[in-house]
mmCIF file of C-alpha atoms in Angstrom:
data_model
loop_
_atom_site.group_PDB
_atom_site.id
_atom_site.type_symbol
_atom_site.label_atom_id
_atom_site.label_comp_id
_atom_site.label_asym_id
_atom_site.label_seq_id
_atom_site.Cartn_x
_atom_site.Cartn_y
_atom_site.Cartn_z
ATOM 1 C CA UNK A 21 -0.174 0.166 0.177
ATOM 2 C CA UNK A 22 2.717 2.519 0.538
ATOM 3 C CA UNK A 23 3.936 1.882 -2.917
ATOM 4 C CA UNK A 24 0.721 2.350 -4.456
ATOM 5 C CA UNK A 25 0.327 5.829 -2.062
ATOM 6 C CA UNK A 26 3.512 7.076 -3.011
ATOM 7 C CA UNK A 27 2.670 6.526 -6.733
ATOM 8 C CA UNK A 28 -0.544 8.444 -6.242
ATOM 9 C CA UNK A 29 0.946 11.382 -4.789
ATOM 10 C CA UNK A 30 3.187 11.800 -7.569
ATOM 11 C CA UNK A 31 -0.001 11.996 -9.659
ATOM 12 C CA UNK A 32 -2.446 13.847 -7.590
ATOM 13 C CA UNK A 33 -2.065 16.245 -4.921
ATOM 14 C CA UNK A 34 -1.744 14.583 -0.936
ATOM 15 C CA UNK A 35 -4.977 16.615 0.103
ATOM 16 C CA UNK A 36 -7.175 14.891 -2.709
ATOM 17 C CA UNK A 37 -6.430 11.674 -1.633
ATOM 18 C CA UNK A 38 -8.712 10.533 0.801
ATOM 19 C CA UNK A 39 -8.735 6.665 2.741
ATOM 20 C CA UNK A 40 -11.699 5.536 4.418
ATOM 21 C CA UNK A 41 -14.432 8.051 2.815
ATOM 22 C CA UNK A 42 -18.016 7.512 3.762
ATOM 23 C CA UNK A 43 -19.429 7.556 1.020
ATOM 24 C CA UNK A 44 -22.725 8.734 2.683
ATOM 25 C CA UNK A 45 -21.091 12.479 2.569
ATOM 26 C CA UNK A 46 -20.729 11.957 -1.773
ATOM 27 C CA UNK A 47 -24.459 10.330 -2.612
ATOM 28 C CA UNK A 48 -27.948 12.654 -2.283
ATOM 29 C CA UNK A 49 -29.487 9.255 -0.786
ATOM 30 C CA UNK A 50 -27.197 10.279 2.136
ATOM 31 C CA UNK A 51 -26.197 6.624 2.342
ATOM 32 C CA UNK A 52 -23.224 4.097 2.226
ATOM 33 C CA UNK A 53 -19.835 2.987 3.950
ATOM 34 C CA UNK A 54 -16.430 3.861 3.307
ATOM 35 C CA UNK A 55 -14.471 3.642 -0.106
ATOM 36 C CA UNK A 56 -10.776 2.368 0.776
ATOM 37 C CA UNK A 57 -9.635 5.169 -1.410
ATOM 38 C CA UNK A 58 -11.106 8.512 -2.380
ATOM 39 C CA UNK A 59 -9.606 10.427 -5.006
ATOM 40 C CA UNK A 60 -10.677 13.662 -6.243
ATOM 41 C CA UNK A 61 -8.400 14.469 -9.390
ATOM 42 C CA UNK A 62 -7.812 18.164 -10.493
ATOM 43 C CA UNK A 63 -8.112 18.156 -14.425
ATOM 44 C CA UNK A 64 -7.915 15.149 -17.519
ATOM 45 C CA UNK A 65 -4.429 14.290 -16.518
ATOM 46 C CA UNK A 66 -4.353 13.742 -12.992
ATOM 47 C CA UNK A 67 -7.569 11.326 -13.375
ATOM 48 C CA UNK A 68 -6.092 9.456 -16.095
ATOM 49 C CA UNK A 69 -2.469 9.056 -14.560
ATOM 50 C CA UNK A 70 -4.540 7.831 -11.399
ATOM 51 C CA UNK A 71 -6.839 5.307 -12.920
ATOM 52 C CA UNK A 72 -3.609 3.656 -14.912
ATOM 53 C CA UNK A 73 -1.824 3.592 -11.848
ATOM 54 C CA UNK A 74 -5.302 1.985 -10.217
ATOM 55 C CA UNK A 75 -5.340 -0.548 -13.135
ATOM 56 C CA UNK A 76 -1.517 -1.780 -12.728
ATOM 57 C CA UNK A 77 -2.136 -1.947 -8.793
ATOM 58 C CA UNK A 78 -5.075 -4.542 -9.998
ATOM 59 C CA UNK A 79 -7.569 -1.986 -7.461
ATOM 60 C CA UNK A 80 -11.213 -1.803 -8.618
ATOM 61 C CA UNK A 81 -12.420 1.989 -9.157
ATOM 62 C CA UNK A 82 -15.257 3.319 -9.748
ATOM 63 C CA UNK A 83 -16.149 7.122 -11.353
ATOM 64 C CA UNK A 84 -18.635 9.141 -9.484
ATOM 65 C CA UNK A 85 -19.963 12.386 -10.191
ATOM 66 C CA UNK A 86 -22.328 13.956 -7.723
ATOM 67 C CA UNK A 87 -23.916 10.760 -6.421
ATOM 68 C CA UNK A 88 -27.041 11.531 -7.755
ATOM 69 C CA UNK A 89 -28.418 8.166 -8.937
ATOM 70 C CA UNK A 90 -26.278 5.782 -6.616
ATOM 71 C CA UNK A 91 -26.802 3.646 -3.641
ATOM 72 C CA UNK A 92 -23.763 2.486 -1.865
ATOM 73 C CA UNK A 93 -23.723 -0.478 0.083
ATOM 74 C CA UNK A 94 -23.610 -0.392 4.167
ATOM 75 C CA UNK A 95 -20.140 -1.734 3.841
ATOM 76 C CA UNK A 96 -18.999 0.497 1.324
ATOM 77 C CA UNK A 97 -16.622 -0.014 -1.327
ATOM 78 C CA UNK A 98 -13.705 -2.477 -1.494
ATOM 79 C CA UNK A 99 -11.655 -0.074 -4.031
ATOM 80 C CA UNK A 100 -11.230 3.402 -5.117
ATOM 81 C CA UNK A 101 -13.077 6.047 -5.978
ATOM 82 C CA UNK A 102 -12.451 8.667 -8.819
ATOM 83 C CA UNK A 103 -14.946 11.461 -8.208
ATOM 84 C CA UNK A 104 -15.286 14.035 -11.030
ATOM 85 C CA UNK A 105 -16.640 17.167 -9.587
ATOM 86 C CA UNK A 106 -15.438 20.514 -8.426
ATOM 87 C CA UNK A 107 -12.223 20.379 -9.518
ATOM 88 C CA UNK A 108 -12.925 19.375 -13.154
ATOM 89 C CA UNK A 109 -16.037 22.094 -13.635
ATOM 90 C CA UNK A 110 -15.159 24.712 -15.870
ATOM 91 C CA UNK A 111 -18.050 26.078 -18.256
ATOM 92 C CA UNK A 112 -17.049 28.436 -21.157
ATOM 93 C CA UNK A 113 -19.483 29.992 -23.899
ATOM 94 C CA UNK A 114 -18.814 30.174 -27.643
ATOM 95 C CA UNK A 115 -21.007 31.686 -29.929
ATOM 96 C CA UNK A 116 -23.986 28.886 -29.357
ATOM 97 C CA UNK A 117 -22.269 26.602 -28.307
ATOM 98 C CA UNK A 118 -21.607 25.517 -24.077
ATOM 99 C CA UNK A 119 -18.663 23.783 -23.167
ATOM 100 C CA UNK A 120 -18.177 22.349 -19.607
ATOM 101 C CA UNK A 121 -15.931 19.658 -17.754
ATOM 102 C CA UNK A 122 -17.530 17.100 -16.627
ATOM 103 C CA UNK A 123 -17.541 17.723 -12.939
ATOM 104 C CA UNK A 124 -20.117 20.794 -13.748
ATOM 105 C CA UNK A 125 -22.811 20.508 -12.072
ATOM 106 C CA UNK A 126 -26.402 20.357 -14.829
ATOM 107 C CA UNK A 127 -27.863 23.138 -12.752
ATOM 108 C CA UNK A 128 -24.728 25.486 -13.060
ATOM 109 C CA UNK A 129 -24.207 24.470 -16.635
ATOM 110 C CA UNK A 130 -28.496 25.682 -17.359
ATOM 111 C CA UNK A 131 -27.849 28.804 -15.809
ATOM 112 C CA UNK A 132 -24.759 29.645 -17.352
ATOM 113 C CA UNK A 133 -26.810 28.811 -20.446
ATOM 114 C CA UNK A 134 -29.613 31.067 -19.057
ATOM 115 C CA UNK A 135 -27.185 33.825 -18.091
ATOM 116 C CA UNK A 136 -25.448 33.797 -22.162
ATOM 117 C CA UNK A 137 -29.284 34.092 -23.392
ATOM 118 C CA UNK A 138 -29.225 30.567 -24.608
ATOM 119 C CA UNK A 139 -32.022 27.908 -25.032
ATOM 120 C CA UNK A 140 -32.743 24.154 -24.708
ATOM 121 C CA UNK A 141 -31.212 23.323 -21.565
ATOM 122 C CA UNK A 142 -33.734 24.866 -19.444
ATOM 123 C CA UNK A 143 -34.958 20.914 -18.522
ATOM 124 C CA UNK A 144 -31.661 20.070 -16.564
ATOM 125 C CA UNK A 145 -31.928 22.929 -14.517
ATOM 126 C CA UNK A 146 -33.493 20.783 -11.619
ATOM 127 C CA UNK A 147 -31.671 17.707 -12.312
ATOM 128 C CA UNK A 148 -29.074 17.037 -9.407
ATOM 129 C CA UNK A 149 -25.697 15.375 -11.226
ATOM 130 C CA UNK A 150 -22.470 16.424 -13.232
ATOM 131 C CA UNK A 151 -23.147 16.793 -16.923
ATOM 132 C CA UNK A 152 -20.681 14.129 -17.389
ATOM 133 C CA UNK A 153 -23.001 11.692 -15.524
ATOM 134 C CA UNK A 154 -25.829 13.228 -17.327
ATOM 135 C CA UNK A 155 -24.481 13.027 -20.652
ATOM 136 C CA UNK A 156 -23.356 9.334 -19.800
ATOM 137 C CA UNK A 157 -27.134 8.002 -19.113
ATOM 138 C CA UNK A 158 -28.671 10.666 -20.999
ATOM 139 C CA UNK A 159 -30.709 12.476 -18.544
ATOM 140 C CA UNK A 160 -33.655 14.354 -19.027
ATOM 141 C CA UNK A 161 -36.762 15.840 -17.876
ATOM 142 C CA UNK A 162 -39.926 17.489 -18.724
ATOM 143 C CA UNK A 163 -39.578 16.018 -22.325
ATOM 144 C CA UNK A 164 -35.820 17.013 -22.896
ATOM 145 C CA UNK A 165 -32.990 15.364 -23.080
ATOM 146 C CA UNK A 166 -29.133 15.637 -23.152
ATOM 147 C CA UNK A 167 -29.202 13.841 -26.499
ATOM 148 C CA UNK A 168 -31.003 16.872 -27.926
ATOM 149 C CA UNK A 169 -28.557 19.163 -27.490
ATOM 150 C CA UNK A 170 -25.042 17.336 -27.315
ATOM 151 C CA UNK A 171 -22.638 18.395 -30.093
ATOM 152 C CA UNK A 172 -19.893 16.508 -28.813
ATOM 153 C CA UNK A 173 -18.408 14.940 -26.022
ATOM 154 C CA UNK A 174 -15.038 14.235 -25.047
ATOM 155 C CA UNK A 175 -14.083 10.632 -23.494
ATOM 156 C CA UNK A 176 -11.051 8.740 -22.522
ATOM 157 C CA UNK A 177 -10.725 5.170 -23.665
ATOM 158 C CA UNK A 178 -9.652 2.245 -21.151
ATOM 159 C CA UNK A 179 -6.269 2.262 -22.894
ATOM 160 C CA UNK A 180 -5.547 6.013 -22.221
ATOM 161 C CA UNK A 181 -6.618 7.471 -25.680
ATOM 162 C CA UNK A 182 -8.656 10.837 -25.656
ATOM 163 C CA UNK A 183 -11.286 10.887 -28.378
ATOM 164 C CA UNK A 184 -13.997 13.265 -29.740
ATOM 165 C CA UNK A 185 -17.290 11.820 -30.076
ATOM 166 C CA UNK A 186 -20.420 13.116 -32.091
ATOM 167 C CA UNK A 187 -23.932 13.127 -31.140
ATOM 168 C CA UNK A 188 -24.329 10.158 -33.670
ATOM 169 C CA UNK A 189 -21.386 8.441 -32.332
ATOM 170 C CA UNK A 190 -22.474 8.417 -28.659
ATOM 171 C CA UNK A 191 -25.433 5.793 -29.587
ATOM 172 C CA UNK A 192 -28.078 7.580 -27.178
ATOM 173 C CA UNK A 193 -31.112 6.180 -26.099
ATOM 174 C CA UNK A 194 -33.101 5.971 -23.054
ATOM 175 C CA UNK A 195 -30.966 6.752 -20.430
ATOM 176 C CA UNK A 196 -28.042 4.832 -22.067
ATOM 177 C CA UNK A 197 -25.149 5.806 -24.270
ATOM 178 C CA UNK A 198 -22.268 4.267 -25.569
ATOM 179 C CA UNK A 199 -20.303 5.060 -22.250
ATOM 180 C CA UNK A 200 -20.893 2.456 -20.074
ATOM 181 C CA UNK A 201 -20.532 0.056 -22.737
ATOM 182 C CA UNK A 202 -17.121 0.930 -23.807
ATOM 183 C CA UNK A 203 -15.814 2.290 -20.226
ATOM 184 C CA UNK A 204 -15.109 5.515 -21.415
ATOM 185 C CA UNK A 205 -14.906 8.281 -18.979
ATOM 186 C CA UNK A 206 -16.401 11.686 -19.829
ATOM 187 C CA UNK A 207 -13.835 14.942 -19.307
ATOM 188 C CA UNK A 208 -15.968 17.653 -21.751
ATOM 189 C CA UNK A 209 -19.595 18.083 -23.082
ATOM 190 C CA UNK A 210 -19.867 20.463 -25.704
ATOM 191 C CA UNK A 211 -23.522 21.478 -26.217
ATOM 192 C CA UNK A 212 -25.425 23.498 -28.984
ATOM 193 C CA UNK A 213 -27.645 25.697 -27.716
ATOM 194 C CA UNK A 214 -30.327 28.351 -29.524
ATOM 195 C CA UNK A 215 -30.413 32.312 -29.247
ATOM 196 C CA UNK A 216 -33.100 32.706 -26.748
ATOM 197 C CA UNK A 217 -34.966 35.638 -24.756
ATOM 198 C CA UNK A 218 -33.710 35.679 -21.292
ATOM 199 C CA UNK A 219 -36.878 36.047 -19.384
ATOM 200 C CA UNK A 220 -38.706 33.642 -21.025
ATOM 201 C CA UNK A 221 -35.641 31.011 -20.041
ATOM 202 C CA UNK A 222 -35.300 32.437 -16.837
ATOM 203 C CA UNK A 223 -39.858 32.253 -16.645
ATOM 204 C CA UNK A 224 -39.342 28.284 -17.910
ATOM 205 C CA UNK A 225 -36.860 27.366 -15.293
ATOM 206 C CA UNK A 226 -38.497 28.802 -12.404
ATOM 207 C CA UNK A 227 -42.266 26.900 -13.627
ATOM 208 C CA UNK A 228 -40.404 24.004 -14.043
ATOM 209 C CA UNK A 229 -38.728 24.514 -10.141
ATOM 210 C CA UNK A 230 -42.343 25.055 -9.060
ATOM 211 C CA UNK A 231 -43.866 21.767 -10.602
ATOM 212 C CA UNK A 232 -40.758 19.896 -9.042
ATOM 213 C CA UNK A 233 -41.332 21.023 -5.773
ATOM 214 C CA UNK A 234 -45.468 20.299 -5.787
ATOM 215 C CA UNK A 235 -44.609 16.704 -7.489
ATOM 216 C CA UNK A 236 -41.347 15.532 -6.026
ATOM 217 C CA UNK A 237 -40.315 14.409 -2.887
ATOM 218 C CA UNK A 238 -37.089 17.152 -2.417
ATOM 219 C CA UNK A 239 -37.663 17.229 1.421
ATOM 220 C CA UNK A 240 -35.934 13.793 1.780
ATOM 221 C CA UNK A 241 -32.496 12.516 0.377
ATOM 222 C CA UNK A 242 -33.270 10.236 -2.361
ATOM 223 C CA UNK A 243 -31.277 9.087 -6.129
ATOM 224 C CA UNK A 244 -34.092 10.860 -7.901
ATOM 225 C CA UNK A 245 -36.611 8.396 -10.222
ATOM 226 C CA UNK A 246 -35.613 5.208 -8.772
ATOM 227 C CA UNK A 247 -36.883 3.018 -11.815
ATOM 228 C CA UNK A 248 -36.575 3.530 -15.772
ATOM 229 C CA UNK A 249 -39.813 4.200 -17.140
ATOM 230 C CA UNK A 250 -41.136 0.705 -18.176
ATOM 231 C CA UNK A 251 -42.176 0.691 -21.959
ATOM 232 C CA UNK A 252 -45.913 1.677 -22.225
ATOM 233 C CA UNK A 253 -46.463 2.447 -18.625
ATOM 234 C CA UNK A 254 -45.011 4.880 -15.874
ATOM 235 C CA UNK A 255 -43.150 3.320 -13.010
ATOM 236 C CA UNK A 256 -44.909 5.570 -10.374
ATOM 237 C CA UNK A 257 -48.249 4.615 -11.505
ATOM 238 C CA UNK A 258 -47.551 0.902 -11.662
ATOM 239 C CA UNK A 259 -46.227 1.079 -8.209
ATOM 240 C CA UNK A 260 -49.592 3.513 -6.521
ATOM 241 C CA UNK A 261 -51.357 1.211 -8.286
ATOM 242 C CA UNK A 262 -50.186 -1.851 -6.225
ATOM 243 C CA UNK A 263 -50.879 -0.220 -3.024
ATOM 244 C CA UNK A 264 -47.469 0.822 -2.159
ATOM 245 C CA UNK A 265 -47.760 4.552 -1.780
ATOM 246 C CA UNK A 266 -45.992 4.824 1.918
ATOM 247 C CA UNK A 267 -44.550 1.578 2.024
ATOM 248 C CA UNK A 268 -41.748 1.410 3.885
ATOM 249 C CA UNK A 269 -38.891 -1.043 5.166
ATOM 250 C CA UNK A 270 -36.649 0.790 7.904
ATOM 251 C CA UNK A 271 -35.480 3.899 6.890
ATOM 252 C CA UNK A 272 -36.328 3.975 3.341
ATOM 253 C CA UNK A 273 -39.867 4.357 1.859
ATOM 254 C CA UNK A 274 -41.967 4.743 -1.076
ATOM 255 C CA UNK A 275 -42.901 8.612 -1.241
ATOM 256 C CA UNK A 276 -46.313 9.466 -0.744
ATOM 257 C CA UNK A 277 -46.076 12.251 -2.518
ATOM 258 C CA UNK A 278 -44.694 10.783 -5.952
ATOM 259 C CA UNK A 279 -44.460 6.810 -5.756
ATOM 260 C CA UNK A 280 -41.693 6.407 -8.554
ATOM 261 C CA UNK A 281 -39.527 7.909 -5.507
ATOM 262 C CA UNK A 282 -38.023 5.748 -2.794
ATOM 263 C CA UNK A 283 -36.885 8.016 -0.261
ATOM 264 C CA UNK A 284 -34.387 8.145 2.999
ATOM 265 C CA UNK A 285 -36.788 8.878 5.417
ATOM 266 C CA UNK A 286 -34.307 8.674 8.317
ATOM 267 C CA UNK A 287 -30.886 6.799 8.819
ATOM 268 C CA UNK A 288 -31.908 4.447 6.038
ATOM 269 C CA UNK A 289 -29.316 1.869 5.133
ATOM 270 C CA UNK A 290 -28.188 0.962 1.743
ATOM 271 C CA UNK A 291 -29.949 -3.237 2.846
ATOM 272 C CA UNK A 292 -33.458 -0.997 3.647
ATOM 273 C CA UNK A 293 -33.408 0.648 0.181
ATOM 274 C CA UNK A 294 -32.148 -2.311 -1.661
ATOM 275 C CA UNK A 295 -34.759 -4.609 0.425
ATOM 276 C CA UNK A 296 -37.346 -2.197 -0.629
ATOM 277 C CA UNK A 297 -36.661 -1.899 -4.233
ATOM 278 C CA UNK A 298 -36.601 -5.287 -4.595
ATOM 279 C CA UNK A 299 -40.471 -5.758 -2.761
ATOM 280 C CA UNK A 300 -41.520 -2.855 -5.172
ATOM 281 C CA UNK A 301 -40.014 -4.966 -8.125
ATOM 282 C CA UNK A 302 -42.118 -7.641 -6.676
ATOM 283 C CA UNK A 303 -45.265 -6.598 -6.383
ATOM 284 C CA UNK A 304 -45.228 -4.935 -9.509
ATOM 285 C CA UNK A 305 -44.489 -8.479 -11.522
ATOM 286 C CA UNK A 306 -47.123 -10.475 -9.644
ATOM 287 C CA UNK A 307 -49.977 -7.511 -10.103
ATOM 288 C CA UNK A 308 -49.310 -6.489 -13.430
ATOM 289 C CA UNK A 309 -46.085 -8.604 -15.244
ATOM 290 C CA UNK A 310 -44.474 -5.347 -15.589
ATOM 291 C CA UNK A 311 -40.842 -5.692 -14.862
ATOM 292 C CA UNK A 312 -39.350 -2.353 -13.325
ATOM 293 C CA UNK A 313 -35.717 -1.992 -14.109
ATOM 294 C CA UNK A 314 -33.782 0.361 -11.163
ATOM 295 C CA UNK A 315 -32.318 3.051 -12.753
ATOM 296 C CA UNK A 316 -30.318 3.817 -9.372
ATOM 297 C CA UNK A 317 -26.845 2.028 -9.252
ATOM 298 C CA UNK A 318 -25.882 0.048 -6.932
ATOM 299 C CA UNK A 319 -22.245 0.131 -5.855
ATOM 300 C CA UNK A 320 -20.223 -2.497 -3.029
ATOM 301 C CA UNK A 321 -23.459 -5.164 -2.779
ATOM 302 C CA UNK A 322 -22.512 -8.691 -3.222
#
């Protein structure tokens, strides 16, 4: 371990390397035991260097954005977390193009678009993830998806090669892109937006924020929508019709406000949430023969 730490400290500032870091600090669920190593590189070069060191040492690593669609086990993660966050979050605007580092929050990117009079990203203003994580899963809300505005995505391959992918090359689908399939790391995203009226852009962002507050359980920690939308159905509606509104295991609960959300109502464990998700899947299948697929990523579970 000493040799590994020496190599990492030659690649990343020592202050950016943590050991046994509680993952509950880094997920919107506020759940998760400690990661063996937690690294927050300052730029893409450090990120690539750290990943190479970890790969050569045979240490599993997981790329983390804002932790907004992640459930970490109570035992934590036996490996290294590579966080792409504030250290890699620069945003610049060139004409109708907005270029953002992968660690920039989508709310920050949407705000920058509004400030520069650019429309097309209002739907993303309330999504709690990073633009890198968002582009990876083609995040969307209120009829908008990032695939509609993505122009270019800079990624790094497992071999360390930097590539520029077009919208078409990303192979976007519903909550999907080529990124996970090919184990790519997103480092920068370029969006193509349209000139708009600043007041109208802000008005729409405010309207969507109001709708979120009214319909989503923002008062509790969660990972957003827990399940992907099954074809031809709405997950929340199926869960409600299965009489699971308010169903609870430990500190994990099916939201009373929106049944598509599992929320942490107080000291929920990863085991609580996982058990609740499994029970919801089982009952919905039993009642409607519809398979609910989690949108949440499970990390550190056996």
